[in-house]
Short mmCIF file of C-alpha atoms in Angstrom, two decimals:
data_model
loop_
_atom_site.label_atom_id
_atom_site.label_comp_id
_atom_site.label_asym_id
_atom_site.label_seq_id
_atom_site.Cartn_x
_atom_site.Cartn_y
_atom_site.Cartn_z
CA UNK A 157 0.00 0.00 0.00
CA UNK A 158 0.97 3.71 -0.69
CA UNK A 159 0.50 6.85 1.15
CA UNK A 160 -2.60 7.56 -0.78
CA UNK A 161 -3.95 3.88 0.59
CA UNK A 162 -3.60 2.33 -2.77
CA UNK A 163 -1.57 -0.78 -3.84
CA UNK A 164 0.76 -0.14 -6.78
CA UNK A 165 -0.02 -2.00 -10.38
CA UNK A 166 2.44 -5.00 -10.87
CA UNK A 167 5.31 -4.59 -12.57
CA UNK A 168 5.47 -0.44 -12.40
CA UNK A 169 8.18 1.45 -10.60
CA UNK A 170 6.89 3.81 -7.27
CA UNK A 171 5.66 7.10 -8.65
CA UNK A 172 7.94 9.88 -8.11
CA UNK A 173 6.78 12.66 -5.33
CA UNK A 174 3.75 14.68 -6.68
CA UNK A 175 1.50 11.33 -7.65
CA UNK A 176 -0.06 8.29 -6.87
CA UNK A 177 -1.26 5.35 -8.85
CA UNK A 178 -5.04 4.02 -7.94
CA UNK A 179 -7.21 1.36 -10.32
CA UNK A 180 -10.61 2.87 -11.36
CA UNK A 181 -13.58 1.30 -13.72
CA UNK A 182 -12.30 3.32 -17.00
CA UNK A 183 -8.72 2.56 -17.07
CA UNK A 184 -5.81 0.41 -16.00
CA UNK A 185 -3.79 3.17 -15.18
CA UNK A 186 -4.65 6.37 -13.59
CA UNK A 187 -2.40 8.97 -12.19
CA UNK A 188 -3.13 11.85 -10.00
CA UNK A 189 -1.65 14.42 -8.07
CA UNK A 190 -1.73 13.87 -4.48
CA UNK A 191 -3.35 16.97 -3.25
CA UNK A 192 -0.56 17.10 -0.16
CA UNK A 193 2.42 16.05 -1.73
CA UNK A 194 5.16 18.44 -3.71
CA UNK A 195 6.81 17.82 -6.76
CA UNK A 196 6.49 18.84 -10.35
CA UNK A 197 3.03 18.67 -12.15
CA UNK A 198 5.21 16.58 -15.20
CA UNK A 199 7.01 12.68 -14.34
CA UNK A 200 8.28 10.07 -16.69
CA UNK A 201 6.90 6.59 -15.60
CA UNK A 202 8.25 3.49 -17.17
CA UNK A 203 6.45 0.41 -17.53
CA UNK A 204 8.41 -3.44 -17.21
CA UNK A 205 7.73 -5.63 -20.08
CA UNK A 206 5.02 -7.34 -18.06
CA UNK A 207 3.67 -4.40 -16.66
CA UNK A 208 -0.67 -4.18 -17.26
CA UNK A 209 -0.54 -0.87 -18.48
CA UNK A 210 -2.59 0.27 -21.23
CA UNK A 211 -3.61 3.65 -22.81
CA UNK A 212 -6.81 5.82 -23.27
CA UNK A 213 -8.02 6.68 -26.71
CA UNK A 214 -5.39 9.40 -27.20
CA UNK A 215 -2.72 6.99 -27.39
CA UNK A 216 -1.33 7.72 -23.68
CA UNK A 217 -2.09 6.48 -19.96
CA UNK A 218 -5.16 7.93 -18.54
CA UNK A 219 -3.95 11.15 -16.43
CA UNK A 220 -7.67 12.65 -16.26
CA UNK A 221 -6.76 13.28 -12.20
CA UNK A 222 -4.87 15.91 -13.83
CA UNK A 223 -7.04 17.50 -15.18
CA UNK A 224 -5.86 18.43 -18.79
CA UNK A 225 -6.72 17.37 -22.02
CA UNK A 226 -3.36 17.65 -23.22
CA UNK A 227 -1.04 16.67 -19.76
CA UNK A 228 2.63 16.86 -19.28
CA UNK A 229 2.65 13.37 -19.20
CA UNK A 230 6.31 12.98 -21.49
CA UNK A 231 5.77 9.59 -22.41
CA UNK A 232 5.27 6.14 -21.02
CA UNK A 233 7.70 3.08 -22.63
CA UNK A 234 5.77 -0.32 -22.44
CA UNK A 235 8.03 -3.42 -24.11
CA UNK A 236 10.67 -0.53 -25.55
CA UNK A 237 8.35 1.31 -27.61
CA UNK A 238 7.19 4.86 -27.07
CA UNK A 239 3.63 5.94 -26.38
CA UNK A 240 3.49 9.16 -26.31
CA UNK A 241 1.00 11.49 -28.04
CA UNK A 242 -1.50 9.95 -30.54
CA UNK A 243 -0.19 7.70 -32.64
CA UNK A 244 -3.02 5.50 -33.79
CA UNK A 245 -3.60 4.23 -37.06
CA UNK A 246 -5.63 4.20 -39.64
CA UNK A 247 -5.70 0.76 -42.30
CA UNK A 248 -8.05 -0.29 -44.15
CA UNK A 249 -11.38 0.76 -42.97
CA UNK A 250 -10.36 -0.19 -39.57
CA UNK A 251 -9.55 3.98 -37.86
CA UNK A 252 -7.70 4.22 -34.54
CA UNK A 253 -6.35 1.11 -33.78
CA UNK A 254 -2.82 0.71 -32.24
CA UNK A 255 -0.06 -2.61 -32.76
CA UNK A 256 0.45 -4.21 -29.61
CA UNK A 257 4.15 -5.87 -28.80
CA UNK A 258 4.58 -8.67 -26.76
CA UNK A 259 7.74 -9.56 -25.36
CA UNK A 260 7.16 -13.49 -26.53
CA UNK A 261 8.88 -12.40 -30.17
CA UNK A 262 8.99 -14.47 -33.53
CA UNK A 263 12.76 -14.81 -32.83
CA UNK A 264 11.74 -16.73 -29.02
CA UNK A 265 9.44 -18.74 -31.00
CA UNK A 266 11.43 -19.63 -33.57
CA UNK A 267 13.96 -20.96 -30.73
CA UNK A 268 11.48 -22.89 -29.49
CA UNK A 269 10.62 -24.73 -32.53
CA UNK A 270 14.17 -25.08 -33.67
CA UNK A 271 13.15 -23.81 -37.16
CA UNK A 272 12.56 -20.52 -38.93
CA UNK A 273 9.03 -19.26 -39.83
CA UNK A 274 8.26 -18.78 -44.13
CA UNK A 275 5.77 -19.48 -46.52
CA UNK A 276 5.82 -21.54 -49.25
CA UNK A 277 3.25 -20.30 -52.36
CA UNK A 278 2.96 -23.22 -54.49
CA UNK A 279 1.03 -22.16 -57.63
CA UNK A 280 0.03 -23.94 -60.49
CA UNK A 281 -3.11 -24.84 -62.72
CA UNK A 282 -5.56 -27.60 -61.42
CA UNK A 283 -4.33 -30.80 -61.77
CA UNK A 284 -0.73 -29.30 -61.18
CA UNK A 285 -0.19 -31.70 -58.56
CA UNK A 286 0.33 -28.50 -55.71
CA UNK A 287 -1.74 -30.93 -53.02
CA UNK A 288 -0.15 -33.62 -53.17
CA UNK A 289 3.21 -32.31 -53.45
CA UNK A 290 2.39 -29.90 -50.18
CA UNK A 291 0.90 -33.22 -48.27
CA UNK A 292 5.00 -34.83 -49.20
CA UNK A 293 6.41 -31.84 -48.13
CA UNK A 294 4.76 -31.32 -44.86
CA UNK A 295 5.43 -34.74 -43.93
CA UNK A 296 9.22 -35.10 -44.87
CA UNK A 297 9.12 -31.81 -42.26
CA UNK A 298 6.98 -33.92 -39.72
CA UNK A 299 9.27 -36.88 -39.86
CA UNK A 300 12.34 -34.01 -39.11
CA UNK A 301 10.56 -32.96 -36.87
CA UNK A 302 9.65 -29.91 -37.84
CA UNK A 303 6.22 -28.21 -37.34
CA UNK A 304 4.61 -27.11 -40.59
CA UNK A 305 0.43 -26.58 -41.67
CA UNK A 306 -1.13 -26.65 -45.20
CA UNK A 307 -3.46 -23.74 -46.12
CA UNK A 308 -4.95 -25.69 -49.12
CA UNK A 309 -7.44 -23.63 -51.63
CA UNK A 310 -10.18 -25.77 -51.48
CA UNK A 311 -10.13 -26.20 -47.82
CA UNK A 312 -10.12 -22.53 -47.01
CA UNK A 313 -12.92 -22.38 -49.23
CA UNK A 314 -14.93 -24.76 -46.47
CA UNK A 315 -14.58 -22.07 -43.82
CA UNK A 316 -12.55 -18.93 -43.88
CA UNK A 317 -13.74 -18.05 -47.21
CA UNK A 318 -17.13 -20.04 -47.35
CA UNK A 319 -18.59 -16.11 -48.30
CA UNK A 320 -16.44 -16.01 -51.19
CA UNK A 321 -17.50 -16.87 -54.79
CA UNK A 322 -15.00 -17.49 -58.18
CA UNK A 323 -15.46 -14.00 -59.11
CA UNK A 324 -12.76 -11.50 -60.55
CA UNK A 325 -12.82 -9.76 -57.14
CA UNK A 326 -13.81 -12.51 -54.70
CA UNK A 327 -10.57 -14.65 -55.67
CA UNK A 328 -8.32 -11.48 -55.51
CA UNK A 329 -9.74 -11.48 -51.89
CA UNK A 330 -9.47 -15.05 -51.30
CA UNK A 331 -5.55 -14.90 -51.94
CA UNK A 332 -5.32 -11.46 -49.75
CA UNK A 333 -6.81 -13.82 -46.87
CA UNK A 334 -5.03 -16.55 -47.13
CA UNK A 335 -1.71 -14.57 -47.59
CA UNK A 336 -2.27 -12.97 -44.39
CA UNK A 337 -2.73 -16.26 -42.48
CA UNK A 338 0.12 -17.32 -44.28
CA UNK A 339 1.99 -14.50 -42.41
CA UNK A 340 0.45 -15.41 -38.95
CA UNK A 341 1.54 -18.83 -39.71
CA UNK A 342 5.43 -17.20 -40.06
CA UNK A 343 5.27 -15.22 -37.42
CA UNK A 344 4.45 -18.16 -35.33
CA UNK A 345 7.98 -19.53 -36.36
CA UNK A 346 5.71 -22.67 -38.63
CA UNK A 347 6.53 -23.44 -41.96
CA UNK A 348 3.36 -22.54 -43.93
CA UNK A 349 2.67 -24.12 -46.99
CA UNK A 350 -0.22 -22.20 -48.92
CA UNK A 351 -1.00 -24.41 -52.47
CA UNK A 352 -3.33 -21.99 -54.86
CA UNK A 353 -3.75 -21.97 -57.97
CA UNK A 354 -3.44 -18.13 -57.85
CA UNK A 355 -3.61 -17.47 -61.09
CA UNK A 356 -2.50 -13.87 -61.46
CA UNK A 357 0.66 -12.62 -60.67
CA UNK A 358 -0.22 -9.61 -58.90
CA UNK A 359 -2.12 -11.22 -56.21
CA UNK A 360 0.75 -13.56 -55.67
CA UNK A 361 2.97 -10.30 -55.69
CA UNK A 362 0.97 -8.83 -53.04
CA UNK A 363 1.39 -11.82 -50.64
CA UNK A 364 5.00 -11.99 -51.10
CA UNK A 365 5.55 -7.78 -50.18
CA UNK A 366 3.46 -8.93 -46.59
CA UNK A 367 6.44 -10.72 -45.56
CA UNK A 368 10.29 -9.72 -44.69
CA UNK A 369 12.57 -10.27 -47.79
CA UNK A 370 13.48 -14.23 -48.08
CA UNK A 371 10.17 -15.39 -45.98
CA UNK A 372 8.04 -16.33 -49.40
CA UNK A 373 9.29 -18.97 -51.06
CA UNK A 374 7.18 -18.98 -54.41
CA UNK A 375 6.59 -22.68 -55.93
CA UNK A 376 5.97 -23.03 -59.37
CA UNK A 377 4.24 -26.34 -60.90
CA UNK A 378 5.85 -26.16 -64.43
CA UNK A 379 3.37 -28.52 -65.85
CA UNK A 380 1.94 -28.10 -69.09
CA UNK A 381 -1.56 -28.06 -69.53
CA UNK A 382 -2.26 -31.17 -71.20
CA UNK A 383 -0.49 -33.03 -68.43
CA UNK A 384 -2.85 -31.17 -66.13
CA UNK A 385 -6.16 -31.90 -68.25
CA UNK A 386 -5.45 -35.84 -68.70
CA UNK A 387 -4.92 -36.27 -64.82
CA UNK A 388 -8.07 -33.98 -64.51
CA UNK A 389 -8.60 -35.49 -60.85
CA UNK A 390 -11.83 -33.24 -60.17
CA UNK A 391 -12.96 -33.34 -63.73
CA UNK A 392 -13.25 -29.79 -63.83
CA UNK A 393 -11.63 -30.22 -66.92
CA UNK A 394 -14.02 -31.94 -68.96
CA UNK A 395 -16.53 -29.89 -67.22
CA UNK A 396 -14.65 -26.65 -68.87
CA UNK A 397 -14.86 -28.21 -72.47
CA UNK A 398 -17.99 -28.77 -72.32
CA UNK A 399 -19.29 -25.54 -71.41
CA UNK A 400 -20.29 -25.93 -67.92
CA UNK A 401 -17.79 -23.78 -66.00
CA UNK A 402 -19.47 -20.78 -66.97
CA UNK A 403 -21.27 -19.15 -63.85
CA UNK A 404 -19.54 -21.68 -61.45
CA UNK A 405 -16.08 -21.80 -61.09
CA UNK A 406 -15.34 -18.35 -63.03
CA UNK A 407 -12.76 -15.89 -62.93
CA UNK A 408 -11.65 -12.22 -64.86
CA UNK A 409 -12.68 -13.67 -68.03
CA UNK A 410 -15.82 -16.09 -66.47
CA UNK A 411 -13.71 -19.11 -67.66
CA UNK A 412 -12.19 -21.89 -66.66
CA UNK A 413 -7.88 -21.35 -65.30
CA UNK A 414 -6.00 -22.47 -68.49
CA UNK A 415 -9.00 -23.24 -70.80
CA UNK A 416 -10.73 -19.73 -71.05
CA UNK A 417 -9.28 -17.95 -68.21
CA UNK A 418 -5.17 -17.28 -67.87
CA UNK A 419 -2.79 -18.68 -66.01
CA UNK A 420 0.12 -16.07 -65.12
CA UNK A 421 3.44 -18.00 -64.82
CA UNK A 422 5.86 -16.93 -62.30
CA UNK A 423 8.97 -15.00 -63.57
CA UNK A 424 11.35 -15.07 -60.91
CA UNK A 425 9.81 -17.83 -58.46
CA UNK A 426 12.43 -19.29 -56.10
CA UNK A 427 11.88 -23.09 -57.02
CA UNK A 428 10.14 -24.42 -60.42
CA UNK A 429 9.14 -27.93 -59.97
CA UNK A 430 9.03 -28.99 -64.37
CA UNK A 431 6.95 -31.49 -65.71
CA UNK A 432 6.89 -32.91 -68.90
CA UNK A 433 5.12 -35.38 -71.00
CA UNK A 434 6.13 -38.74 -69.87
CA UNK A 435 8.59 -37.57 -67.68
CA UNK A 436 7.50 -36.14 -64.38
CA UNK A 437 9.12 -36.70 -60.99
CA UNK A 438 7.37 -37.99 -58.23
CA UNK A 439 5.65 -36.13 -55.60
CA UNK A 440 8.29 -37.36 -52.96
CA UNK A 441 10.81 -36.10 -55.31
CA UNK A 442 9.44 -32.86 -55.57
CA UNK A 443 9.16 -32.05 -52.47
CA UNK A 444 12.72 -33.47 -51.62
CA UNK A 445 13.84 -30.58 -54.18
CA UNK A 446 11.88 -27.68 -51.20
CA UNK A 447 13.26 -29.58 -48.34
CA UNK A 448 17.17 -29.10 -49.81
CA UNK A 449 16.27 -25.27 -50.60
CA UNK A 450 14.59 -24.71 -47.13
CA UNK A 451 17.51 -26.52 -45.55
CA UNK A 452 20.48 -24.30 -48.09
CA UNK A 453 18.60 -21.28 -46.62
CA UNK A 454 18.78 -21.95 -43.02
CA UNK A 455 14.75 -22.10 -42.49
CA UNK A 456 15.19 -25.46 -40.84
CA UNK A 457 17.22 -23.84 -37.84
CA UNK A 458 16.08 -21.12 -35.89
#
């Protein structure tokens, strides 16, 4: 307990002379004056890593025992970064909202998994074979031992972006999502592998500039289209020849990828995986060929 008969917030330093620290129902933080104490009206407080504090809509701790709109609060430092003044932010259509640090970075979690976070894009047309080359990837990493998750485009399609349709601007915002899951995913030190066809190279593009420089690892099926259409797994295919796309599975053009619709290569992807008629390496193969890049790069340590 202080001399004001209040006990001090975990984790914060004693207030100089001139203030006390209390709890109210508005704020984590409030500090006052004490009406019998001396001191300066002004007082730097800094917070430890762990410390509860958090700050009113201006961007600072609540100080309205002070009185002022504007108080000589100079600035309060929670997990090394500076809070003082109003430094919200606008993104999006999301207005005064603030990034919050923790002190549990990607770097500690990336020691804890012994491996470092990244995404792996593997685009392709249907039939490509970018499933079933993700599924061998992941589990050559699982049998290392190290921790990796599939964001596949037909799964996301069950629940994260069940609202979405096949149009021009619903798959543009089916990549945006699933890029920045992707990025979660790194951030959490796993090895995310995202397989979309994403046909277009400025979505892809876009994904990549969401991570630091090295962290996408773009994956290019190199398989030609006929190899694609004779596998034709989902018959999608044979659905596009005859007409029956149209309305369904549509894109820019309201055609099918690679029949009607483009497919935009890659033209700088790290790793092209190339198929050709009658010769075509196997999925374990393929995914060997990630596994030695991964490894070259140092994403398998932290």
């Amino acid at each position: 307990m202080n001399a004001a008969g209040t006990k001090p917030l975990p984790g914060i330093a004693t207030p100089k002379a001139g203030f006390w620290t209390s709890r109210d129902a508005n704020a984590a933080t409030n500090l006052k004056p004490r009406r019998n104490g001396g001191g300066g009206r002004c007082l730097r407080i800094k917070a430890m890593e762990d410390s509860p504090v958090s700050l009113n809509q201006a961007g600072r701790v609540d100080d309205r025992g002070i009185g002022a709109k504007e108080s000589c609060l100079e600035a309060v430092t929670v997990n090394g970064h500076s809070h003082a003044g109003n430094n919200l932010s606008t993104v999006g259509n999301s207005t005064n909202i603030k990034w919050h640090d923790c002190p549990v970075d990607k770097k500690k979690r990336q020691m804890l998994l012994n491996q470092r976070g990244c995404v792996i894009w593997i685009t392709g047309l249907s039939g490509s074979g970018k499933s079933t080359v993700a599924c061998a990837l992941s589990q050559i990493l699982y049998q290392r031992g190290k921790l990796s998750y599939i964001l596949d485009g037909d799964n996301v399609r069950h629940g994260l972006n069940r609202d979405l349709s096949f149009k021009a601007e619903d798959r543009a915002e089916n990549i945006r999502r699933v890029g920045e899951v992707a990025k979660l995913f790194a951030d959490a030190g796993v090895i995310c592998i995202a397989c979309l066809i994403s046909p277009y190279r400025k979505d892809r593009d876009s994904c990549r500039a969401m991570l630091p420089t090295g962290d996408f690892i773009e994956v290019f099926m190199d398989v030609p289209l006929q190899v694609c259409e004779a596998r034709d797994p989902k018959g999608l295919y044979k659905l596009a020849r005859a007409g029956k796309i149209k309305g369904n599975i549509c894109s820019r053009f309201a055609g099918f990828t690679g029949i009607d619709d483009p497919y935009e290569p890659p033209t700088d992807c790290e790793i092209a995986l190339k198929c050709e008629v009658g010769d075509c390496a196997s999925p374990q193969q393929m995914a060997d060929t990630v596994v030695n890049f991964l490894e070259a790069k140092g994403y398998l340590q932290p």
